[in-house]
Amino acid sequence: MTTAFFKKSLIAAAVTLVSTQTFAAAFQLNEHSASGLGRAYAGEAAIADNASVLARNPAAMTTFDKMAFSVSGTYIKPDVDVAGDIYAGPAKMASASESDIAPDAFVPATYFIQPLNDQWAWGLGLFSNYGLSTEYSKTYPAGAGAGDTELLTFNINPNIAYRINSNFSIGAGINAVYAQAELNRYAGALAAAIPGASSDTRLAHLKGDTWGFGWNVGTLYEINDSNRLALTYRSQVDLSFDGDFQGATSGNRVVDGNLKLDLPAQAEFAGYHRLNQQFAVHYSVNWTDWSAFQELKATSNGCAGGVCLQKDEKFKDAMRYSLGGTWYINPAWEARLGFAYDNSPIEPEYRSLSIPDSDRVWYSAGATYHIDQSMSVDFGMAYLDGKEVDVNEGLRTHSDALRWKGTSHGNALLASAQFNMKF
């Protein structure tokens, strides 16, 4: 058994070793607004009904003729279970099932847009694109591959937009991403092979933070007042964590180490079409460059062969498809529905207790109430239905004969509220 201890910022990236099901593909977050949640984020880059469009498309700022402010919060109540056993070769060693391994979470976001003149606008978005949280019990038999983990990222995203003509606008921004994480691992069923250990003996404690930087661009084509198309791109953010490593590969000495983690690039094509005074349809196709995440590797001159820790991930690019509709009931009320299919980037043979991700389907509904011409509130709810998937993972390495075999299944309820103001 290799026990590693990462200190300071190096450990923040290692959190991906034990990430559990989140509520978009892998450890991606979509929860940027209540208005978007109610339509399953369909057409999000093209609709521009409030300032939260900044999370998807800076070019859409040119559609605002007044300063706009939006603040939202999304509550996530997951229900994620794993059911299985630990095997030593063909022999069953211990049962290892657990319920409710993902705690409830709250995701806030804030946005501000200011038109400068008929052609220029600027804005600021404060939100998150990646995050996760999982809590297995300290005595969980497969604790060497589970434990408790939290990853938080916070994106500070200033943007500027320019209207080229009456139909076409472009926008761009800078992303300053702060990442913070904590991880704990426990001996579980491996305690029998560790002198003096019990099942809740902590084998690893990881905690730290770091900064990374990227960029984003967006375009908006307004066919007319009732039809809009958008294409956007948000770059990869490279995180490089320097810190200390201690484990078997370093002869249990504390050595300087480095670990790199890439938050993948994203792109979206979206459309919005108002069919008449009462109804509109909208849609999005999203792509995430998860194939950039092939392995998690910590290196140091103080480790044997220069490698302190390595775990193959072998992610593949993933797609998300969403379709929604909005009913403009009267000047005060709007109602919306949405449906989405979220594709997992995890190859079946590399699915693990740490990332038991699966394809999922979104069912969403929401509403807007216009308090007056300058203020409104949004409400959104969604149910995420994840597929049950098989997991067959070596507890110490991908090919280890000591394995956890079983299934994972996760659903979630999401509820969100948002306040919007133009002034």
Coordinates of C-alpha atoms in Angstrom, one line a residue, residues 186-411:
Y186 CA -8.8 5.9 5.0
A187 CA -7.6 2.3 5.4
G188 CA -10.9 0.5 5.3
A189 CA -10.4 -3.2 4.5
L190 CA -6.7 -2.7 4.0
A191 CA -6.2 -2.1 7.7
A192 CA -5.5 -5.8 8.2
A193 CA -2.3 -5.4 6.2
I194 CA -1.1 -2.3 8.0
P195 CA 0.4 -2.9 11.5
G196 CA -1.5 -1.0 14.2
A197 CA -4.2 0.4 11.7
S198 CA -7.9 0.3 12.1
S199 CA -10.5 0.8 9.3
D200 CA -10.7 4.6 10.1
T201 CA -7.0 5.1 10.1
R202 CA -6.3 8.1 7.8
L203 CA -3.8 7.2 5.0
A204 CA -3.8 10.5 3.3
H205 CA -4.7 14.1 4.0
L206 CA -4.6 16.6 1.1
K207 CA -5.5 20.3 1.3
G208 CA -4.5 23.4 -0.7
D209 CA -5.3 26.0 -3.3
T210 CA -4.0 27.7 -6.5
W211 CA -4.8 30.0 -9.4
G212 CA -5.1 29.4 -13.1
F213 CA -5.9 31.7 -16.1
G214 CA -7.7 31.4 -19.4
W215 CA -9.9 33.3 -21.9
N216 CA -13.3 33.1 -23.6
V217 CA -14.8 34.4 -26.8
G218 CA -18.4 34.6 -28.1
T219 CA -20.4 35.6 -31.1
L220 CA -24.1 36.5 -31.5
Y221 CA -25.9 36.7 -34.8
E222 CA -29.3 38.4 -34.6
I223 CA -31.3 37.4 -37.7
N224 CA -34.1 39.6 -36.4
D225 CA -35.7 40.5 -33.1
S226 CA -37.2 37.0 -32.8
N227 CA -34.3 34.8 -34.0
R228 CA -30.7 34.6 -32.7
L229 CA -27.8 32.2 -33.1
A230 CA -24.7 32.0 -30.9
L231 CA -21.3 30.3 -31.0
T232 CA -19.0 30.5 -28.0
Y233 CA -15.7 29.0 -26.7
R234 CA -14.1 29.0 -23.3
S235 CA -10.4 28.0 -23.2
Q236 CA -8.7 25.3 -21.2
V237 CA -7.3 26.5 -17.8
D238 CA -4.0 25.0 -16.8
L239 CA -3.4 24.6 -13.1
S240 CA 0.1 23.8 -11.9
F241 CA 0.5 22.9 -8.3
D242 CA 3.8 23.0 -6.5
G243 CA 4.2 21.4 -3.0
D244 CA 5.5 18.6 -1.0
F245 CA 5.2 14.8 -1.6
Q246 CA 5.9 12.0 0.9
G247 CA 5.3 8.3 0.1
A248 CA 6.9 5.0 -0.9
T249 CA 8.2 6.4 -4.2
S250 CA 10.2 9.0 -2.3
G251 CA 11.4 6.6 0.3
N252 CA 9.0 8.2 2.7
R253 CA 11.0 11.4 2.5
V254 CA 9.4 14.8 2.1
V255 CA 10.3 16.0 -1.4
D256 CA 9.3 18.9 -3.6
G257 CA 6.7 17.9 -6.2
N258 CA 4.7 19.2 -9.1
L259 CA 1.3 18.2 -10.3
K260 CA -0.5 19.6 -13.4
L261 CA -4.3 19.6 -13.9
D262 CA -6.1 21.0 -16.9
L263 CA -9.7 22.2 -16.6
P264 CA -11.0 21.4 -20.1
A265 CA -12.1 23.8 -22.8
Q266 CA -15.8 24.2 -23.6
A267 CA -17.8 25.3 -26.7
E268 CA -21.5 25.9 -27.3
F269 CA -23.8 26.5 -30.3
A270 CA -27.1 27.9 -29.3
G271 CA -30.3 29.1 -30.9
Y272 CA -33.4 31.1 -29.9
H273 CA -36.6 31.4 -32.0
R274 CA -39.7 33.3 -30.8
L275 CA -42.4 31.7 -32.9
N276 CA -45.1 34.3 -31.9
Q277 CA -46.0 36.6 -29.1
Q278 CA -46.6 33.7 -26.7
F279 CA -44.1 30.9 -27.5
A280 CA -40.4 30.5 -28.2
V281 CA -38.1 27.5 -28.7
H282 CA -34.4 27.3 -27.9
Y283 CA -31.6 24.7 -28.0
S284 CA -27.9 24.2 -27.3
V285 CA -25.2 21.7 -28.3
N286 CA -22.3 21.8 -25.9
W287 CA -18.8 20.2 -26.3
T288 CA -16.2 19.7 -23.6
D289 CA -12.6 18.8 -24.4
W290 CA -12.3 16.1 -21.7
S291 CA -9.7 14.2 -23.8
A292 CA -7.2 16.7 -22.4
F293 CA -7.5 14.8 -19.1
Q294 CA -5.6 11.5 -19.8
E295 CA -3.7 11.0 -16.6
L296 CA -3.0 12.5 -13.2
K297 CA 0.7 12.6 -12.6
A298 CA 2.8 14.0 -9.8
T299 CA 6.6 14.3 -10.5
S300 CA 9.7 15.1 -8.6
N301 CA 13.5 14.6 -8.9
G302 CA 13.2 13.1 -5.4
C303 CA 11.0 10.2 -6.5
A304 CA 12.0 7.0 -8.1
G305 CA 12.1 7.5 -11.9
G306 CA 11.0 11.0 -11.4
V307 CA 7.3 10.0 -10.9
C308 CA 5.7 10.2 -7.4
L309 CA 2.2 9.2 -8.3
Q310 CA 0.4 8.3 -11.5
K311 CA -3.3 7.4 -12.3
D312 CA -4.6 6.8 -15.8
E313 CA -7.9 8.6 -16.5
K314 CA -8.3 8.3 -20.3
F315 CA -11.2 10.7 -20.6
K316 CA -12.9 11.2 -24.0
D317 CA -14.6 14.4 -25.3
A318 CA -18.2 14.7 -24.2
M319 CA -21.3 16.3 -25.7
R320 CA -24.5 17.8 -24.1
Y321 CA -27.7 18.3 -26.0
S322 CA -30.6 20.4 -24.7
L323 CA -34.0 21.6 -25.9
G324 CA -36.4 24.0 -24.2
G325 CA -39.5 26.1 -24.6
T326 CA -40.7 29.4 -23.1
W327 CA -44.4 30.5 -22.8
Y328 CA -44.8 34.2 -22.4
I329 CA -48.1 34.1 -20.5
N330 CA -48.6 37.8 -20.0
P331 CA -46.4 40.9 -19.3
A332 CA -45.8 39.7 -15.7
W333 CA -45.2 36.0 -16.1
E334 CA -43.1 33.6 -18.2
A335 CA -43.0 29.8 -17.9
R336 CA -40.4 27.4 -19.3
L337 CA -39.5 23.8 -19.7
G338 CA -36.3 22.0 -20.7
F339 CA -34.8 18.6 -21.5
A340 CA -31.2 17.7 -21.9
Y341 CA -29.0 14.6 -22.4
D342 CA -25.5 14.9 -20.7
N343 CA -22.9 12.5 -22.1
S344 CA -20.2 11.1 -19.7
P345 CA -16.5 11.4 -20.7
I346 CA -15.6 8.3 -18.7
E347 CA -14.6 5.2 -20.7
P348 CA -16.3 2.2 -19.1
E349 CA -13.1 0.3 -18.4
Y350 CA -11.7 3.3 -16.5
R351 CA -14.8 4.0 -14.4
S352 CA -13.9 3.9 -10.8
L353 CA -15.2 4.5 -7.2
S354 CA -13.4 7.8 -7.4
I355 CA -15.2 8.9 -10.6
P356 CA -18.3 6.6 -11.2
D357 CA -19.7 9.0 -13.7
S358 CA -22.6 8.1 -16.1
D359 CA -24.8 9.6 -18.8
R360 CA -27.7 11.5 -17.4
V361 CA -31.0 13.1 -18.5
W362 CA -32.3 16.5 -17.3
Y363 CA -36.0 17.3 -16.8
S364 CA -36.4 21.0 -16.0
A365 CA -39.1 23.6 -15.4
G366 CA -39.1 27.2 -14.3
A367 CA -40.8 30.6 -14.3
T368 CA -40.1 34.4 -14.3
Y369 CA -42.1 37.0 -12.5
H370 CA -41.6 40.6 -13.6
I371 CA -42.1 42.8 -10.5
D372 CA -42.0 45.8 -12.8
Q373 CA -40.2 46.9 -15.9
S374 CA -36.8 47.0 -14.2
M375 CA -37.0 44.0 -11.7
S376 CA -37.8 40.4 -12.0
V377 CA -37.3 37.1 -10.1
D378 CA -36.6 33.7 -11.6
F379 CA -37.3 30.2 -10.2
G380 CA -36.1 26.9 -11.6
M381 CA -36.1 23.2 -10.7
A382 CA -34.6 20.2 -12.4
Y383 CA -34.5 16.4 -11.8
L384 CA -31.3 14.7 -13.1
D385 CA -31.7 11.0 -13.8
G386 CA -28.3 9.1 -14.0
K387 CA -27.8 5.7 -15.5
E388 CA -26.8 2.8 -13.2
V389 CA -23.3 1.8 -14.2
D390 CA -20.9 -1.0 -13.5
V391 CA -17.6 -0.3 -11.7
N392 CA -14.6 -2.7 -11.6
E393 CA -11.6 -1.0 -10.1
G394 CA -8.3 -1.9 -8.5
L395 CA -8.0 -0.3 -5.1
R396 CA -4.3 0.6 -5.4
T397 CA -3.6 0.7 -9.1
H398 CA -5.8 0.4 -12.2
S399 CA -4.8 -3.3 -12.7
D400 CA -4.5 -4.3 -9.0
A401 CA -5.8 -7.8 -8.1
L402 CA -7.5 -6.3 -5.0
R403 CA -10.6 -4.9 -6.6
W404 CA -14.0 -3.2 -5.9
K405 CA -16.7 -4.6 -8.1
G406 CA -20.3 -3.3 -8.1
T407 CA -22.6 -0.6 -9.4
S408 CA -23.1 3.1 -9.0
H409 CA -26.3 5.1 -9.4
G410 CA -26.9 8.8 -8.9
N411 CA -29.9 11.2 -9.2

